[in-house]
Coordinates of C-alpha atoms in Angstrom, one line a residue:
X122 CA -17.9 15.4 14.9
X123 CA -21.4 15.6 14.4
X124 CA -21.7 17.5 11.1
X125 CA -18.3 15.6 10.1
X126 CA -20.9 12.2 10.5
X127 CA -23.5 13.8 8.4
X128 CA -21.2 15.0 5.5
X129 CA -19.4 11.5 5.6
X130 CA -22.9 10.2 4.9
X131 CA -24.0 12.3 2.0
X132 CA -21.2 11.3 0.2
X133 CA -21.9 8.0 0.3
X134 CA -25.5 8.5 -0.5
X135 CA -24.0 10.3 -3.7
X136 CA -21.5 7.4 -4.4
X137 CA -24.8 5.2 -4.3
X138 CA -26.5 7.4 -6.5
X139 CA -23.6 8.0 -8.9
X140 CA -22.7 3.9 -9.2
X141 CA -26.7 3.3 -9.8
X142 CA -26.6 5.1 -13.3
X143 CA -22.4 4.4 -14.3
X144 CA -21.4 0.8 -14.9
X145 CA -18.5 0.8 -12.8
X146 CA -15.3 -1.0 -15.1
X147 CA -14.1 -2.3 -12.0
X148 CA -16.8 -5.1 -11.1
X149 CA -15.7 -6.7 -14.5
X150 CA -12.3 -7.6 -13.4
X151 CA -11.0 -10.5 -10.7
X152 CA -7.9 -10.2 -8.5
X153 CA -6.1 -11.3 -5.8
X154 CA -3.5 -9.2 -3.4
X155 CA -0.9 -12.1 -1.5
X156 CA 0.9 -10.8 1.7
X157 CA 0.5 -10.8 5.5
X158 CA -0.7 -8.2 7.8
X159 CA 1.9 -6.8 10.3
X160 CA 1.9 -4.9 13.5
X161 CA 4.6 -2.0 12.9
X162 CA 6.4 0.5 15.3
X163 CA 7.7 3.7 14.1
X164 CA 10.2 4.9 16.3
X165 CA 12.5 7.8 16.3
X166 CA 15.4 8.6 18.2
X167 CA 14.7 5.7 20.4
X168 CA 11.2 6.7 21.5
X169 CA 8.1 5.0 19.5
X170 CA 5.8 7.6 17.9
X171 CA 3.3 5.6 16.4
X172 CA 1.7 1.9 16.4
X173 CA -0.1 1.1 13.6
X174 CA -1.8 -2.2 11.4
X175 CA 0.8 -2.5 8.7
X176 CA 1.5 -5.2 5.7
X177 CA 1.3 -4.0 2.0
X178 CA -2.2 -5.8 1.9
X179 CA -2.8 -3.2 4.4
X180 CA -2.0 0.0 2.4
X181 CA -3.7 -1.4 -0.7
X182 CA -7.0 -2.7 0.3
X183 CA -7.5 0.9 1.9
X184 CA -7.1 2.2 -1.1
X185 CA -8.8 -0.5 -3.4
X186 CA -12.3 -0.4 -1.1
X187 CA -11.9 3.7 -1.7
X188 CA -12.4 3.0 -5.1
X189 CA -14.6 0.0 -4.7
X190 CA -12.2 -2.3 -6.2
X191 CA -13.0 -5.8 -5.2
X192 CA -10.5 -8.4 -4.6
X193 CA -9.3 -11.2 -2.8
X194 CA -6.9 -11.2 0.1
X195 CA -4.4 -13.9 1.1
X196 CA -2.8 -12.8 4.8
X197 CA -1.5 -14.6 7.4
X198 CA -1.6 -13.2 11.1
X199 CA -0.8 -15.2 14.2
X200 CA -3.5 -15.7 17.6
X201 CA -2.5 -12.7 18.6
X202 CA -3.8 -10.4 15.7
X203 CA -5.9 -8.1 17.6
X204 CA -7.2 -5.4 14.5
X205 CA -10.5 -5.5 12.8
X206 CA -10.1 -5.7 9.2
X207 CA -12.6 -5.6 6.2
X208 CA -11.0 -8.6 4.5
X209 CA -10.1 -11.4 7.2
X210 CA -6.8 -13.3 7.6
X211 CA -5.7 -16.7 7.5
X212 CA -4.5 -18.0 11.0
X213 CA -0.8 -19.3 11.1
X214 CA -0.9 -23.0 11.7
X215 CA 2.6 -22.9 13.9
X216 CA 3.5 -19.7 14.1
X217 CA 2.5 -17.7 17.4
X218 CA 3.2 -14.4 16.3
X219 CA 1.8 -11.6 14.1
X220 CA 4.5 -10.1 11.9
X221 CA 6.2 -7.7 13.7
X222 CA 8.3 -4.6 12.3
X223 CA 10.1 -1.8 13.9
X224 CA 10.9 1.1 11.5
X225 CA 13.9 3.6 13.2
X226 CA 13.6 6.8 12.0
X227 CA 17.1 8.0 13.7
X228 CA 19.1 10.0 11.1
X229 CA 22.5 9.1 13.1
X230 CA 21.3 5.5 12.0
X231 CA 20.2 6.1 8.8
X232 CA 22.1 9.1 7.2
X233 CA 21.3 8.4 3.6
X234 CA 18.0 6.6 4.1
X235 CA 14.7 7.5 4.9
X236 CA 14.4 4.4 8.1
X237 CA 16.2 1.1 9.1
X238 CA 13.6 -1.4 9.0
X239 CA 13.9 -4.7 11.2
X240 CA 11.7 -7.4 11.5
X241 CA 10.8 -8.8 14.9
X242 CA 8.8 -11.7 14.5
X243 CA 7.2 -13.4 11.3
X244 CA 4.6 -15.2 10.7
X245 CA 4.1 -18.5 8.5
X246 CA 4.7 -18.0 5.0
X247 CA 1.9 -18.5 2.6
X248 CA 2.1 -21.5 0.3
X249 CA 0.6 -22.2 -3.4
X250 CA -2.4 -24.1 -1.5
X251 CA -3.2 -21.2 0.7
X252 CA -4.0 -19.6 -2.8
X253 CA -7.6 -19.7 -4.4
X254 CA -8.2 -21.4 -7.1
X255 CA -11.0 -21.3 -9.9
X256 CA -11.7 -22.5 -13.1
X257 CA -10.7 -19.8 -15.1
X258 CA -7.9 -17.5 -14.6
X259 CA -8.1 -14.4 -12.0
X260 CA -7.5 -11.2 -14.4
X261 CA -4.6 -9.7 -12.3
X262 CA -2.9 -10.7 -9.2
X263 CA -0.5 -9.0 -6.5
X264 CA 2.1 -10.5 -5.2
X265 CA 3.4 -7.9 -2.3
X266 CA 5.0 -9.7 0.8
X267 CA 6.9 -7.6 3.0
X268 CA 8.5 -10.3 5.6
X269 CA 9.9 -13.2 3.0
X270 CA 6.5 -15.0 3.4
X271 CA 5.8 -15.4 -0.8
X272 CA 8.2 -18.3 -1.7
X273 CA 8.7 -19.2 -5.4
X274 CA 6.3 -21.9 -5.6
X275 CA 3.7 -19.6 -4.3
X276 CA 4.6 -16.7 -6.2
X277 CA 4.8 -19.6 -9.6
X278 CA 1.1 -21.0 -8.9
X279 CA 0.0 -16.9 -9.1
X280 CA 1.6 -17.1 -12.4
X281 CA -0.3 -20.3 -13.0
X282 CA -3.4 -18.7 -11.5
X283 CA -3.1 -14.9 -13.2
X284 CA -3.7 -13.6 -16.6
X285 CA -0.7 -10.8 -15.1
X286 CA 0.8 -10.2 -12.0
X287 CA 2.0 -7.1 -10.2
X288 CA 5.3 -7.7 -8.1
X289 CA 6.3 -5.6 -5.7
X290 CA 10.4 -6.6 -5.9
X291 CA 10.5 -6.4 -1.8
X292 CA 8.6 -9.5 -1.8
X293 CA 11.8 -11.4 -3.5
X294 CA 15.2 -9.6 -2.4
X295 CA 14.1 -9.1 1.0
X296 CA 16.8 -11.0 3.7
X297 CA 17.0 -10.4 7.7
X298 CA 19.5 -10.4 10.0
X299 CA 19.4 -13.3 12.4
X300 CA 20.2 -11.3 15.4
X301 CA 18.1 -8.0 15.0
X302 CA 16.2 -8.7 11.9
X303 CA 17.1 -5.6 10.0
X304 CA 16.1 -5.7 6.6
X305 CA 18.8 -5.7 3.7
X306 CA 18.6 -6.6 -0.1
X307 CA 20.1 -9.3 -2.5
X308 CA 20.3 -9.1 -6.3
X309 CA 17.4 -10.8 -8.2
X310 CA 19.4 -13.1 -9.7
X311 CA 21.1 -14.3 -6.5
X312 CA 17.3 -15.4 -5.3
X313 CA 15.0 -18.5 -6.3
X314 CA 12.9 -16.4 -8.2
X315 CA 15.0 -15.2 -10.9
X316 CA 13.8 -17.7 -13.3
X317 CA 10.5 -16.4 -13.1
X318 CA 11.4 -12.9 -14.4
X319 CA 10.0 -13.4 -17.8
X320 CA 6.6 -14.4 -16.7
X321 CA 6.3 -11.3 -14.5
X322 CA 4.4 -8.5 -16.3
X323 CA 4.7 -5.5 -14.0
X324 CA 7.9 -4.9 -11.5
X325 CA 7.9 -2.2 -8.9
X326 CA 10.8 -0.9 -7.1
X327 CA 12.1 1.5 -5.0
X328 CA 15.3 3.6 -5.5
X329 CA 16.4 2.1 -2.8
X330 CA 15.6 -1.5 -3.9
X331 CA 16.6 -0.8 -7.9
X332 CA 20.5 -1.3 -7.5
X333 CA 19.5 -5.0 -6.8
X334 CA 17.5 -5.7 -9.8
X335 CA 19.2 -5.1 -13.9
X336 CA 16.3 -2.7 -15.1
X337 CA 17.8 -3.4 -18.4
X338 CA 17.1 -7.2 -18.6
X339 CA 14.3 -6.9 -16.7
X340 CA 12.5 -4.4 -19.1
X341 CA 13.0 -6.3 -22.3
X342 CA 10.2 -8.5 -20.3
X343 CA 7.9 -6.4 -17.8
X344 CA 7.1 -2.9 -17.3
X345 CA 9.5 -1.6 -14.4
X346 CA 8.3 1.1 -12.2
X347 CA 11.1 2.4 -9.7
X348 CA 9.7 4.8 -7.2
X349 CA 11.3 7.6 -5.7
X350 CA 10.1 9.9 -3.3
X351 CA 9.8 13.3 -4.2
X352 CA 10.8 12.8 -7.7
X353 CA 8.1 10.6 -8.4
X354 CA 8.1 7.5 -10.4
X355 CA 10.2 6.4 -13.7
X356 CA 8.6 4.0 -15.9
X357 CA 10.9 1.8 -17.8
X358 CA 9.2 -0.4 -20.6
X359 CA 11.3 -2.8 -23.5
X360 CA 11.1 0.6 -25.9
X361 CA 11.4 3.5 -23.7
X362 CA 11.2 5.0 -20.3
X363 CA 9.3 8.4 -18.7
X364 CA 9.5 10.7 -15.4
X365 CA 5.8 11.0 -14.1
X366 CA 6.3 13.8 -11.0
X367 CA 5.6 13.5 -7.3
X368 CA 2.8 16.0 -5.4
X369 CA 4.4 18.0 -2.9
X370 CA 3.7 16.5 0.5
X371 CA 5.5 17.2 4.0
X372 CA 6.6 13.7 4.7
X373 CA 5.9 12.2 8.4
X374 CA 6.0 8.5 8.0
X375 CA 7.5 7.1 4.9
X376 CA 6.2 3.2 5.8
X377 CA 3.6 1.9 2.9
X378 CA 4.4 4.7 0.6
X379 CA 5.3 2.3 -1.7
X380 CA 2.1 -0.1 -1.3
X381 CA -0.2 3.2 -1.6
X382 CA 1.3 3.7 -4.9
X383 CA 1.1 -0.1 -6.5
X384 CA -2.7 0.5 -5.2
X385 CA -3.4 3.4 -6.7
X386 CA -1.2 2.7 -10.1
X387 CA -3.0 -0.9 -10.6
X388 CA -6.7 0.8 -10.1
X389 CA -5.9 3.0 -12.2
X390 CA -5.4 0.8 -14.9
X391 CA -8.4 -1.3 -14.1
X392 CA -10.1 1.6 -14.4
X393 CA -8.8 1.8 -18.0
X394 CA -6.2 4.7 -17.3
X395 CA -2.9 4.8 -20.0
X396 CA 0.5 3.1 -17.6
X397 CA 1.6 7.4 -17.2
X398 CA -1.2 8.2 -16.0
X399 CA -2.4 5.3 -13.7
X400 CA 1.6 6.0 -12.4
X401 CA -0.1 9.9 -11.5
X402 CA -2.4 8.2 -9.6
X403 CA -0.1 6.3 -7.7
X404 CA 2.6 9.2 -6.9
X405 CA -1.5 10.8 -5.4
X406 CA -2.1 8.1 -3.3
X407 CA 1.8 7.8 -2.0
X408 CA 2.0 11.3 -1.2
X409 CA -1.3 11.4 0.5
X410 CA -0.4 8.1 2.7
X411 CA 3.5 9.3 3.8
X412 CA 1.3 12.2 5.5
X413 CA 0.2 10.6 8.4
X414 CA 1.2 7.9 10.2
X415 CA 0.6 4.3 10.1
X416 CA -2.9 3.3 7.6
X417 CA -3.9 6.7 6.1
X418 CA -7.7 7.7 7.0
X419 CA -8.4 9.2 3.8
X420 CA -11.6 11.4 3.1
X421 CA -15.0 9.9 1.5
X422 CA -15.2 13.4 -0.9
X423 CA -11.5 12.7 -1.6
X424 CA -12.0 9.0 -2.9
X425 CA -15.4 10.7 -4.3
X426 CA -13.8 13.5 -6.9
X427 CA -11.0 10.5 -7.6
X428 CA -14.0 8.4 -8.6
X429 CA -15.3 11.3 -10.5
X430 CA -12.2 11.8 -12.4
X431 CA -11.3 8.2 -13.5
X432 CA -14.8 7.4 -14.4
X433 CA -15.0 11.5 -16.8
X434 CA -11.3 10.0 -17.6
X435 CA -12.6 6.8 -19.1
X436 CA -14.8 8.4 -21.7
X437 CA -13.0 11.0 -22.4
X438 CA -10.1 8.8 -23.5
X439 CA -12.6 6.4 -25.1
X440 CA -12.0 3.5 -22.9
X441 CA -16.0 2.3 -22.2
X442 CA -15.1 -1.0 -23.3
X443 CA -12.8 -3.3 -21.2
X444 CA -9.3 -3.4 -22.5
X445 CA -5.9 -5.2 -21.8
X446 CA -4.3 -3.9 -18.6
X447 CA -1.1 -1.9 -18.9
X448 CA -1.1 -1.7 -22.4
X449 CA -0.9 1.7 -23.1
X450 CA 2.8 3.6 -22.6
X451 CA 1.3 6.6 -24.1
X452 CA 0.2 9.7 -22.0
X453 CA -3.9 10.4 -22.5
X454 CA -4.5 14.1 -23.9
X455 CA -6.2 14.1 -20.6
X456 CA -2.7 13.6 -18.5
X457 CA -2.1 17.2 -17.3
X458 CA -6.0 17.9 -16.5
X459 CA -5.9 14.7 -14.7
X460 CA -3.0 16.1 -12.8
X461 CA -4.7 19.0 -11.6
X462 CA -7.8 17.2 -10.9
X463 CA -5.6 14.9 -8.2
X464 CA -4.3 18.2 -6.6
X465 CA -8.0 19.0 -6.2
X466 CA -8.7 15.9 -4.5
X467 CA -5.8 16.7 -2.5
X468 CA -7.0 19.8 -1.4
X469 CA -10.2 17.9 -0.1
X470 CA -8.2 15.2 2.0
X471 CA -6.2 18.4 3.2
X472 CA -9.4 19.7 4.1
X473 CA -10.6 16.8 6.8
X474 CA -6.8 16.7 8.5
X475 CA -5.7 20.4 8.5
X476 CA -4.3 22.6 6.1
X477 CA -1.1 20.7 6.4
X478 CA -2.3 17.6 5.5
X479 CA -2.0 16.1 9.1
X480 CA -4.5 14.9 11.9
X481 CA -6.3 17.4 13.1
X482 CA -6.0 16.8 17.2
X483 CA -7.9 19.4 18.9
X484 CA -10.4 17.0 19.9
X485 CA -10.0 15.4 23.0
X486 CA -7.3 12.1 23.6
X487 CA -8.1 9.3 25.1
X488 CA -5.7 7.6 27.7
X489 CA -5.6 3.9 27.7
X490 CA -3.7 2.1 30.6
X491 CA -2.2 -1.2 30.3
X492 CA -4.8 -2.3 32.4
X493 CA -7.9 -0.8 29.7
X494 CA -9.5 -2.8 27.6
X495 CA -8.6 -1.5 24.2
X496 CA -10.5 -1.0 20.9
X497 CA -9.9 -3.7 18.8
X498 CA -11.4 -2.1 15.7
X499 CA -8.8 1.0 15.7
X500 CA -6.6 0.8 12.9
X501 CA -4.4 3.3 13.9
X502 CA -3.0 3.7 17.1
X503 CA -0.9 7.7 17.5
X504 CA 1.6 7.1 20.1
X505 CA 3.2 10.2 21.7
X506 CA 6.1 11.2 24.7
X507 CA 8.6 8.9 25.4
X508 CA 7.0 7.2 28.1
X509 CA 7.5 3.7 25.5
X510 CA 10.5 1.4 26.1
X511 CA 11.6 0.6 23.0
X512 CA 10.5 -3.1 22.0
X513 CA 14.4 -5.2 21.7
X514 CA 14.8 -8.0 19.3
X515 CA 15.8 -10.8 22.2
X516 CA 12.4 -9.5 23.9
X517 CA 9.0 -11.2 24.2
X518 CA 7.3 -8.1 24.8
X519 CA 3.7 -7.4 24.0
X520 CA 3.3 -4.3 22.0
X521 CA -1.0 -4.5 22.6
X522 CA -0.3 -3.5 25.7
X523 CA 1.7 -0.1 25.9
X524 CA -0.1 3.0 27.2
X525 CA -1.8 4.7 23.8
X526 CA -3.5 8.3 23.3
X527 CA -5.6 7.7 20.4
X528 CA -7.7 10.3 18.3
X529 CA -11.5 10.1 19.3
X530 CA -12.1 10.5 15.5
X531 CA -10.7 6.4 15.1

């Protein structure tokens, strides 16, 4: 632990050292991520495995303050948000409740998909005048709800407010199910943000969620992105389409895959990358997150080589100056060393978790009793045995208060 502090610590030293004499690309650029923080439950064959701070807004600012990306946040939580977080919440004016998922990992429920997804509790959506506002236009904005709380008159005043937006398409097809919340998809066009389609400049999707958008009319307007697991990412753009692969990863919890990746694909075009190979990124930061469970603690001398690579990247490419995001369907000459510079950096995040990728818990685990006092600043909660009654819809059960063993590393 102690010589795990020290290293932790030199890196950051180096980082300071290294952003003195670079002009880091991203400080140039102004954004703004919209959707709520959730509490989620990951549970498998009716016992829960794992508690963890959840949202999209999550996932991406983990990633974003890796790779010292500033940015706004727009989240709503309810009183009972209990998690310390680097970029603070808005409080729900009527709603009680912290979003709440539960994510079944059952295969007898799910045969041909990874979970079944419900949601709980919601908090309050967040409306156009919950967004900030300045005098000139924010560079990029990300519009990445997960529990239907982006309407389209807040996702139309990002528009208003944005030079581009990224849209993650979960945030508009998402419906639940009144009596057990479980998450299901409508087309696009069946939803009140359908007209906005052609003001939307990037699109991501899942495989799962792609059936419910036409790629083909929706490409003649953005650039697409459908994500897919193991086979990595396709790219659809008005002229033409590409397969960037996945790195090989032993999956453990698939929840905010899919935000990892929109964080690491939109840094990487901040930081100037061509769309294939900010979309490498992304697949790097997906497979890294699916991993572990809940938030992924990712290693500083990971984040540090990234840093490294995008910033030898940018000049190798000739991208010193600041250009137009997402301009660039082209691969760099740089794609395939880039590649092998990511599995690098994969081999250091390997190296703080294990060789296989996973939390290293030799140390000693920490009990907490309902009646304990617990540690508001742990992001990450591992939940083991099946000592947890699984939380039903028609419940008012508190989650907080559930017997944890927690990793002395959080």
């Amino acid at each position: 632990m102690v010589r795990e502090k020290e290293e932790e610590e030199e890196v950051k030293e180096e980082s300071k050292e290294s952003e003195s004499t670079t002009t880091n690309p991203m400080q140039c650029w102004r954004g703004f991520v919209v959707g709520n923080y959730c509490h989620d439950v990951l549970i498998q064959d009716g016992h829960v495995i794992g508690e963890s701070l959840g949202g999209a807004a999550s996932f991406i600012s983990n990633i974003f303050d890796g790779l010292s990306l500033p940015c706004s946040y727009i989240s709503k939580v309810g009183p009972d948000f209990t998690y310390s977080v680097s970029h603070p919440p808005l409080l729900s004016s009527s709603s009680p409740f912290t979003t709440l998922f539960h994510a079944h990992l059952s295969p007898s429920l799910c045969p041909d998909h990874d979970r079944v997804l419900r949601r709980l509790r919601s908090s309050d959506p967040i409306y156009p005048s919950d967004l900030p506002s300045l005098p000139s236009p924010f560079d990029f904005g990300l519009s990445v709800g997960v529990a239907g709380e982006i309407i389209p008159d807040t996702l139309a005043r990002m528009l208003d407010l944005c030079s581009l937006v990224f849209v993650d398409i979960q945030a508009l097809i998402r419906t639940f199910d009144p009596i057990d919340g479980t998450v299901r998809h409508i087309p696009l066009k069946d939803t009140g943000f359908y007209h906005l389609l052609p003001r939307i400049r990037f699109l991501k999707a899942s495989s799962e969620e792609a059936p419910f958008v036409n790629i083909e009319e929706a490409r003649r307007y953005c650039c697409v992105v459908v994500t897919d697991g193991k086979d990595g990412c396709r790219i659809f753009w008005k002229d033409g389409e590409l397969q960037i692969p996945s790195f090989p990863t032993d999956q453990i919890d698939p929840t905010g895959a899919g935000d990892s990746f929109l964080g690491g694909y939109v840094a990487g075009l901040v930081w100037g990358l061509a769309v294939p190979d900010a979309a490498l990124l992304g697949n790097f930061f997906g497979s890294l997150t699916v991993a572990q469970i809940g938030i992924p603690k990712f290693n500083p001398r990971m984040f540090k080589k990234v840093k490294d690579e995008l910033e030898r990247m940018r000049h190798c490419v000739g991208s010193c100056e600041r250009r137009e995001i997402a301009a660039d369907f082209r691969k760099s000459i740089e794609h395939e060393a880039f590649r092998a510079s990511l599995i690098e950096a994969d081999k250091l995040q390997r190296g703080e978790h294990g060789l296989d990728g996973q939390w290293d818990l030799s140390d000693s685990l920490q009990v907490m009793g309902q009646g304990d006092q617990q540690d508001s600043k742990s992001q990450q909660k591992l939940l083991f045995g099946s000592v947890y009654e699984v939380i039903r819809p028609a419940e008012d059960h508190d989650t907080s208060s559930t017997i944890a063993l927690r990793s002395s590393r959080q």
